[in-house]
Amino acid sequence: MCNRRHADDGPGLRRRRVLFAGAAVGAAALSGCLGGGGGDQASAPPAETIPEGATCEVCGMNIRQNPGPSAEIFYRDQRPNDHENPARFDSTWEAYQYEFEKDDAGWEDVAFYVTDHSAVDYRTFEDGGDTFISRHYEASTFVPAADVTYVVDSEVKGAMGRDLVGFTERRTRSRSSRSGAGRWRRTTR
């Protein structure tokens, strides 16, 4: 379990909500400019199961030991953090941050996968007064990021606090929305 806690009371909550909501809307707006994953999905490398011991490219935390959405990004002719593809993340939010930075550096992504919570029997659970969503790291749980609608600004948290929780099917999106509030945002990436 992630020991990192975020202050979610007082003025920090308001600032964090505004920043997170603004970033999510910005991600949705910018993703249209970035395209649908850098290429034809039929020729994209398949998603991979996140191996035991794999760490997040951004924060360095062990992905399989923490709750919440996961993501993978494959890049053409690049080695994320000096290892073979894909780049792996313990947070959809961190995957988008990383992708925007790499895009600015001229990297081309050929596949961007996120957890599809419609495809798994996810659960939410309480820990330390916070509500978390379960982690799923099998290849079969990933779909192209362009195929999901995200729940944003929900009380449900992942490894890095509030996250973008992706769903491809409306009925499971509705279940998640009721369990943690939040708003729906669609991206093309």
Coordinates of C-alpha atoms in Angstrom, one line a residue:
M1 CA 0.0 0.0 0.0
C2 CA 1.2 3.4 -0.8
N3 CA 2.3 5.3 2.3
R4 CA 2.2 8.6 0.6
R5 CA -0.8 10.6 1.7
H6 CA -2.1 13.8 0.2
A7 CA -3.6 16.5 2.3
D8 CA -7.3 16.6 1.2
D9 CA -8.7 19.2 3.6
G10 CA -8.7 22.9 3.9
P11 CA -7.6 25.2 1.1
G12 CA -5.5 22.4 -0.4
L13 CA -8.6 20.5 -1.5
R14 CA -10.0 23.4 -3.5
R15 CA -6.6 24.1 -5.2
R16 CA -6.0 20.5 -5.9
R17 CA -9.5 20.0 -7.4
V18 CA -9.1 23.1 -9.6
L19 CA -5.6 22.0 -10.7
F20 CA -6.7 18.4 -11.3
A21 CA -9.9 19.3 -13.2
G22 CA -8.0 21.8 -15.3
A23 CA -5.3 19.3 -16.1
A24 CA -7.8 16.7 -17.1
V25 CA -9.6 19.1 -19.3
G26 CA -6.3 20.2 -20.7
A27 CA -5.3 16.6 -21.3
A28 CA -8.6 16.0 -23.2
A29 CA -8.1 19.2 -25.3
L30 CA -4.4 18.5 -26.0
S31 CA -4.9 14.8 -26.8
G32 CA -6.8 15.8 -30.0
C33 CA -3.7 17.6 -31.1
L34 CA -1.5 14.6 -30.3
G35 CA -3.4 12.1 -32.3
G36 CA -4.7 8.7 -31.4
G37 CA -1.5 7.0 -30.2
G38 CA 1.0 7.7 -32.9
G39 CA -0.1 5.1 -35.4
D40 CA -2.4 2.3 -36.6
Q41 CA -3.5 0.3 -33.6
A42 CA -3.5 -2.8 -35.8
S43 CA 0.2 -2.6 -36.1
A44 CA 0.8 -1.4 -32.5
P45 CA 2.7 -3.7 -30.1
P46 CA 0.3 -5.5 -27.8
A47 CA -0.1 -4.5 -24.1
E48 CA 2.0 -6.4 -21.7
T49 CA 1.4 -7.7 -18.2
I50 CA 3.3 -5.5 -15.8
P51 CA 6.0 -7.7 -14.3
E52 CA 6.6 -8.1 -10.6
G53 CA 9.1 -5.4 -9.4
A54 CA 8.3 -3.0 -12.3
T55 CA 8.4 0.6 -11.1
C56 CA 6.6 3.8 -12.3
E57 CA 8.6 5.9 -14.8
V58 CA 7.6 9.1 -12.9
C59 CA 7.6 8.4 -9.2
G60 CA 9.6 5.1 -9.0
M61 CA 7.1 3.3 -6.9
N62 CA 6.5 -0.5 -7.3
I63 CA 3.4 -0.6 -9.6
R64 CA 2.0 -4.0 -8.4
Q65 CA 2.2 -3.0 -4.7
N66 CA -0.1 0.0 -5.0
P67 CA -3.8 0.5 -5.8
G68 CA -5.3 2.3 -8.8
P69 CA -5.2 2.5 -12.6
S70 CA -2.1 1.5 -14.5
A71 CA -0.8 2.5 -17.9
E72 CA 1.8 1.6 -20.5
I73 CA 3.2 3.6 -23.4
F74 CA 5.4 2.2 -26.2
Y75 CA 7.7 4.6 -28.1
R76 CA 9.2 4.3 -31.5
D77 CA 13.0 4.0 -31.4
Q78 CA 13.3 5.1 -27.8
R79 CA 14.3 3.5 -24.4
P80 CA 12.2 5.0 -21.6
N81 CA 14.5 5.6 -18.6
D82 CA 17.1 3.5 -20.5
H83 CA 15.1 0.3 -20.6
E84 CA 13.1 -1.5 -23.3
N85 CA 9.6 -0.5 -24.0
P86 CA 7.0 0.0 -22.7
A87 CA 7.2 2.8 -20.2
R88 CA 5.0 1.8 -17.2
F89 CA 3.0 3.8 -14.7
D90 CA 1.2 3.4 -11.4
S91 CA -1.2 6.2 -12.4
T92 CA -3.0 7.3 -15.5
W93 CA -2.4 10.8 -14.5
E94 CA 1.4 10.3 -14.4
A95 CA 1.3 8.5 -17.8
Y96 CA -0.2 11.6 -19.4
Q97 CA 2.3 13.9 -17.7
Y98 CA 5.2 11.7 -19.0
E99 CA 3.7 11.5 -22.5
F100 CA 3.3 15.2 -22.8
E101 CA 7.0 15.7 -21.7
K102 CA 8.2 13.0 -24.2
D103 CA 6.0 14.5 -26.9
D104 CA 7.7 17.9 -26.3
A105 CA 11.1 16.1 -26.6
G106 CA 10.1 14.7 -30.0
W107 CA 9.3 11.1 -28.9
E108 CA 6.7 9.3 -30.9
D109 CA 4.3 7.0 -29.1
V110 CA 3.1 4.0 -31.0
A111 CA 0.7 2.6 -28.4
F112 CA -0.7 4.1 -25.2
Y113 CA -2.7 1.6 -23.0
V114 CA -4.6 2.2 -19.8
T115 CA -6.6 0.0 -17.4
D116 CA -10.1 -0.6 -18.6
H117 CA -12.1 -0.9 -15.4
S118 CA -15.0 -2.3 -17.5
A119 CA -13.0 -5.4 -18.2
V120 CA -12.1 -6.3 -14.6
D121 CA -13.9 -7.1 -11.4
Y122 CA -12.6 -4.0 -9.7
R123 CA -13.3 -3.2 -6.1
T124 CA -13.1 -0.1 -3.9
F125 CA -11.8 -0.3 -0.4
E126 CA -11.2 1.9 2.6
D127 CA -7.7 2.6 4.0
G128 CA -6.9 5.3 6.5
G129 CA -10.2 7.1 5.8
D130 CA -9.6 7.2 2.0
T131 CA -11.4 5.1 -0.7
F132 CA -9.1 3.4 -3.1
I133 CA -9.7 1.4 -6.3
S134 CA -8.0 -2.0 -7.0
R135 CA -4.9 -2.4 -9.2
H136 CA -5.1 -4.6 -12.4
Y137 CA -1.8 -5.2 -14.2
E138 CA -2.6 -8.1 -16.6
A139 CA -2.2 -7.4 -20.4
S140 CA -5.9 -8.3 -20.9
T141 CA -7.0 -5.4 -18.7
F142 CA -5.4 -2.8 -20.9
V143 CA -7.0 -1.0 -23.9
P144 CA -5.9 1.9 -26.1
A145 CA -6.3 5.2 -24.1
A146 CA -8.4 6.6 -27.0
D147 CA -11.1 3.9 -26.3
V148 CA -12.0 4.9 -22.7
T149 CA -14.0 7.6 -21.0
Y150 CA -12.4 8.8 -17.7
V151 CA -13.9 9.5 -14.3
V152 CA -12.2 12.6 -13.0
D153 CA -12.4 14.5 -9.8
S154 CA -13.6 11.4 -7.9
E155 CA -13.1 10.7 -4.2
V156 CA -11.7 7.3 -5.3
K157 CA -7.9 7.2 -5.3
G158 CA -5.1 5.3 -6.8
A159 CA -1.4 5.2 -5.9
M160 CA -0.8 8.9 -6.4
G161 CA -4.1 10.2 -5.0
R162 CA -7.0 11.1 -7.3
D163 CA -6.6 9.7 -10.7
L164 CA -8.1 9.3 -14.1
V165 CA -10.1 6.0 -14.0
G166 CA -10.9 4.6 -17.5
F167 CA -14.0 2.7 -18.6
T168 CA -15.1 1.5 -22.0
E169 CA -18.6 0.5 -21.0
R170 CA -21.3 2.9 -19.7
R171 CA -22.9 0.5 -17.1
T172 CA -19.6 0.0 -15.2
R173 CA -18.9 3.7 -15.5
S174 CA -22.2 4.4 -13.8
R175 CA -21.3 2.0 -11.0
S176 CA -18.0 3.8 -10.4
S177 CA -19.5 7.2 -10.6
R178 CA -22.1 6.4 -7.9
S179 CA -19.4 4.9 -5.6
G180 CA -17.0 7.9 -5.8
A181 CA -18.8 10.7 -7.5
G182 CA -16.7 12.4 -10.1
R183 CA -17.3 13.6 -13.7
W184 CA -16.9 11.9 -17.0
R185 CA -14.3 13.1 -19.6
R186 CA -13.6 11.6 -23.0
T187 CA -10.3 12.0 -24.7
T188 CA -9.0 10.9 -28.2
R189 CA -5.8 9.6 -26.6

